[in-house]
Each structure stands twice: as structure tokens, then as C-alpha cells.
Coordinates of C-alpha atoms in Angstrom, one line a residue:
X1 CA 45.4 48.1 60.0
X2 CA 42.8 46.5 57.7
X3 CA 43.1 49.4 55.3
X4 CA 46.8 49.0 55.1
X5 CA 46.6 45.3 54.5
X6 CA 43.9 45.7 51.9
X7 CA 46.0 48.4 50.1
X8 CA 49.1 46.1 50.2
X9 CA 47.1 43.1 48.7
X10 CA 45.6 45.3 46.0
X11 CA 49.0 46.8 45.0
X12 CA 50.6 43.4 44.8
X13 CA 47.8 42.0 42.6
X14 CA 47.9 45.0 40.3
X15 CA 51.6 44.7 39.9
X16 CA 51.2 41.2 38.6
X17 CA 48.7 42.1 35.9
X18 CA 50.4 42.3 32.5
X19 CA 49.3 44.3 29.5
X20 CA 48.1 42.6 26.4
X21 CA 51.0 41.8 24.0
X22 CA 50.4 42.7 20.4
X23 CA 51.1 40.2 17.8
X24 CA 52.2 41.6 14.4
X25 CA 52.4 38.3 12.7
X26 CA 49.0 38.6 11.1
X27 CA 49.5 41.1 8.2
X28 CA 46.6 40.1 5.9
X29 CA 43.0 39.3 6.9
X30 CA 40.8 37.5 4.4
X31 CA 37.1 38.2 4.6
X32 CA 34.7 35.8 3.0
X33 CA 31.5 37.6 2.2
X34 CA 28.3 36.7 0.5
X35 CA 28.0 38.0 -3.0
X36 CA 24.4 39.2 -2.2
X37 CA 25.9 41.9 0.0
X38 CA 27.2 43.8 -3.0
X39 CA 23.8 43.7 -4.7
X40 CA 22.1 44.9 -1.4
X41 CA 24.6 47.8 -1.2
X42 CA 23.9 48.8 -4.8
X43 CA 20.1 48.7 -4.1
X44 CA 20.7 50.9 -1.1
X45 CA 22.7 53.4 -3.2
X46 CA 20.0 53.5 -5.8
X47 CA 17.3 54.1 -3.2
X48 CA 19.3 56.9 -1.6
X49 CA 19.8 58.5 -5.0
X50 CA 16.1 58.3 -5.8
X51 CA 15.2 59.9 -2.4
X52 CA 17.8 62.7 -3.1
X53 CA 16.4 63.4 -6.5
X54 CA 12.9 63.4 -5.1
X55 CA 13.8 66.0 -2.5
X56 CA 15.3 68.2 -5.3
X57 CA 11.8 68.3 -6.9
X58 CA 10.4 70.0 -3.8
X59 CA 11.5 73.2 -2.1
X60 CA 10.2 75.9 0.1
X61 CA 8.3 78.6 -1.8
X62 CA 5.0 80.3 -2.1
X63 CA 1.4 79.6 -3.3
X64 CA -1.7 81.6 -3.5
X65 CA -4.5 80.5 -1.1
X66 CA -7.7 81.4 -2.9
X67 CA -10.4 80.1 -0.6
X68 CA -10.8 78.3 2.7
X69 CA -14.2 76.6 3.3
X70 CA -15.8 73.6 5.0
X71 CA -18.0 72.9 2.0
X72 CA -16.3 70.4 -0.3
X73 CA -18.5 71.1 -3.3
X74 CA -17.8 74.8 -3.2
X75 CA -14.0 74.1 -3.0
X76 CA -14.3 71.8 -6.1
X77 CA -16.3 74.5 -7.9
X78 CA -13.7 77.1 -7.1
X79 CA -10.9 74.8 -8.3
X80 CA -12.7 74.1 -11.5
X81 CA -13.2 77.8 -12.2
X82 CA -9.5 78.5 -11.5
X83 CA -8.5 75.7 -13.9
X84 CA -10.5 77.3 -16.6
X85 CA -9.5 80.9 -15.9
X86 CA -5.8 80.1 -15.3
X87 CA -4.9 77.0 -17.3
X88 CA -1.2 77.5 -16.9
X89 CA -1.2 77.4 -13.1
X90 CA -1.5 74.2 -11.1
X91 CA -4.2 74.2 -8.5
X92 CA -4.3 72.1 -5.3
X93 CA -7.2 71.0 -3.1
X94 CA -5.9 70.5 0.4
X95 CA -7.9 69.2 3.3
X96 CA -7.0 70.2 6.8
X97 CA -9.9 69.1 9.0
X98 CA -12.5 70.6 8.9
X99 CA -11.5 73.0 6.1
X100 CA -10.9 72.6 2.4
X101 CA -8.2 74.9 1.0
X102 CA -7.7 75.8 -2.6
X103 CA -4.1 76.8 -3.4
X104 CA -2.6 77.6 -6.7
X105 CA 0.8 78.1 -8.3
X106 CA 4.4 77.1 -7.4
X107 CA 6.5 80.2 -6.9
X108 CA 10.1 80.5 -5.6
X109 CA 9.9 84.2 -5.0
X110 CA 7.1 86.1 -3.3
X111 CA 7.1 88.8 -6.0
X112 CA 6.1 86.2 -8.6
X113 CA 3.2 85.1 -6.4
X114 CA 2.1 88.8 -6.0
X115 CA 1.9 89.2 -9.8
X116 CA -0.5 86.3 -10.1
X117 CA -2.4 87.4 -7.0
X118 CA -3.3 90.7 -8.7
X119 CA -4.8 88.7 -11.6
X120 CA -6.7 86.3 -9.3
X121 CA -8.1 89.1 -7.2
X122 CA -10.0 90.3 -10.3
X123 CA -12.0 87.0 -10.2
X124 CA -12.0 86.5 -6.4
X125 CA -11.6 90.0 -4.8
X126 CA -11.5 88.9 -1.2
X127 CA -9.7 86.1 0.6
X128 CA -6.7 85.7 -1.7
X129 CA -3.4 85.7 0.1
X130 CA 0.1 84.3 -0.3
X131 CA 1.1 81.4 1.9
X132 CA 4.5 79.7 2.3
X133 CA 4.5 76.1 1.2
X134 CA 6.5 73.3 -0.2
X135 CA 6.4 73.8 -4.0
X136 CA 7.0 71.4 -6.9
X137 CA 9.8 72.3 -9.2
X138 CA 9.3 71.8 -12.9
X139 CA 12.1 70.0 -14.7
X140 CA 13.4 71.5 -17.9
X141 CA 12.9 69.9 -21.3
X142 CA 16.0 67.8 -21.0
X143 CA 14.9 66.5 -17.6
X144 CA 17.2 68.6 -15.4
X145 CA 15.8 70.4 -12.4
X146 CA 16.9 74.1 -12.4
X147 CA 17.3 75.6 -9.0

């Protein structure tokens, strides 16, 4: 009996609820905004463009890892020798505790890295191998980055 009474009261109360009536009299909405919002949006666009262009300068590629040692002085010595023997190739001293790694080159294709590896193995016959890495792209003379 209580359930029937509760159901009856609930159905009567729900029947009296009206849906919201839409009012189409407001056709135009005016927004008063601060002029600094436009300058902030432009700064945001500029920052996003700078980040995008920076990501274009790096891509996945290959480098030669010449030596891995925990002696910093030896790593610097090897890097100096590589810079004198291969002046056209960029060398990198990377520290991953507790090791210093000397890597060189920025190659998109593994075959290009293999060509340099053959020349480097004449100076360092052991321990030279190709590693995948994020490489730096060189822009052309007019400033465009060629993919």
C-alpha cells in the first residue's frame, strides 16, 4: 500500500514539472573582452610555432658511438682526436652515469653511418658501432630544413 501511494505521489509530482521554455528573442550577444587577450593569443601562437620549428630540427636517426668509458679525460682526448681527424663531422660528449660516451655524426640512414664507420674503424678498430639517436638536421643555405 505504501509503495502504491509513493508511486502515485511521484507520478503526480513529475507530471507537474515543465520543461524549460526556449526564448529566441536574444539574437545577438555582445562580448566585451580585454584587448590584452588578443596579444596573449598571438604570443601563444608564436610560441607554438617556435616549438614546432624546433621539433623539425631534430628527428630520429643514427650516430656512431666511438667509445664508452668512465674516465672523463680519456673521453675528452678521444673527442679532440675525432675533431682533428674528421673535421666535417659533429662530435658529442654524452654523460650517462657513470659512463662518458663519445658519439659522432647525424645520419638519417643507417647506410650513411656505415660509410663513416668504415673510416672511423681505421683510427679506432674496436668498439665503434651504430646507435639510434635523435639527430640534428642541418638547415639549407636559405634557412629551410630539408626532410
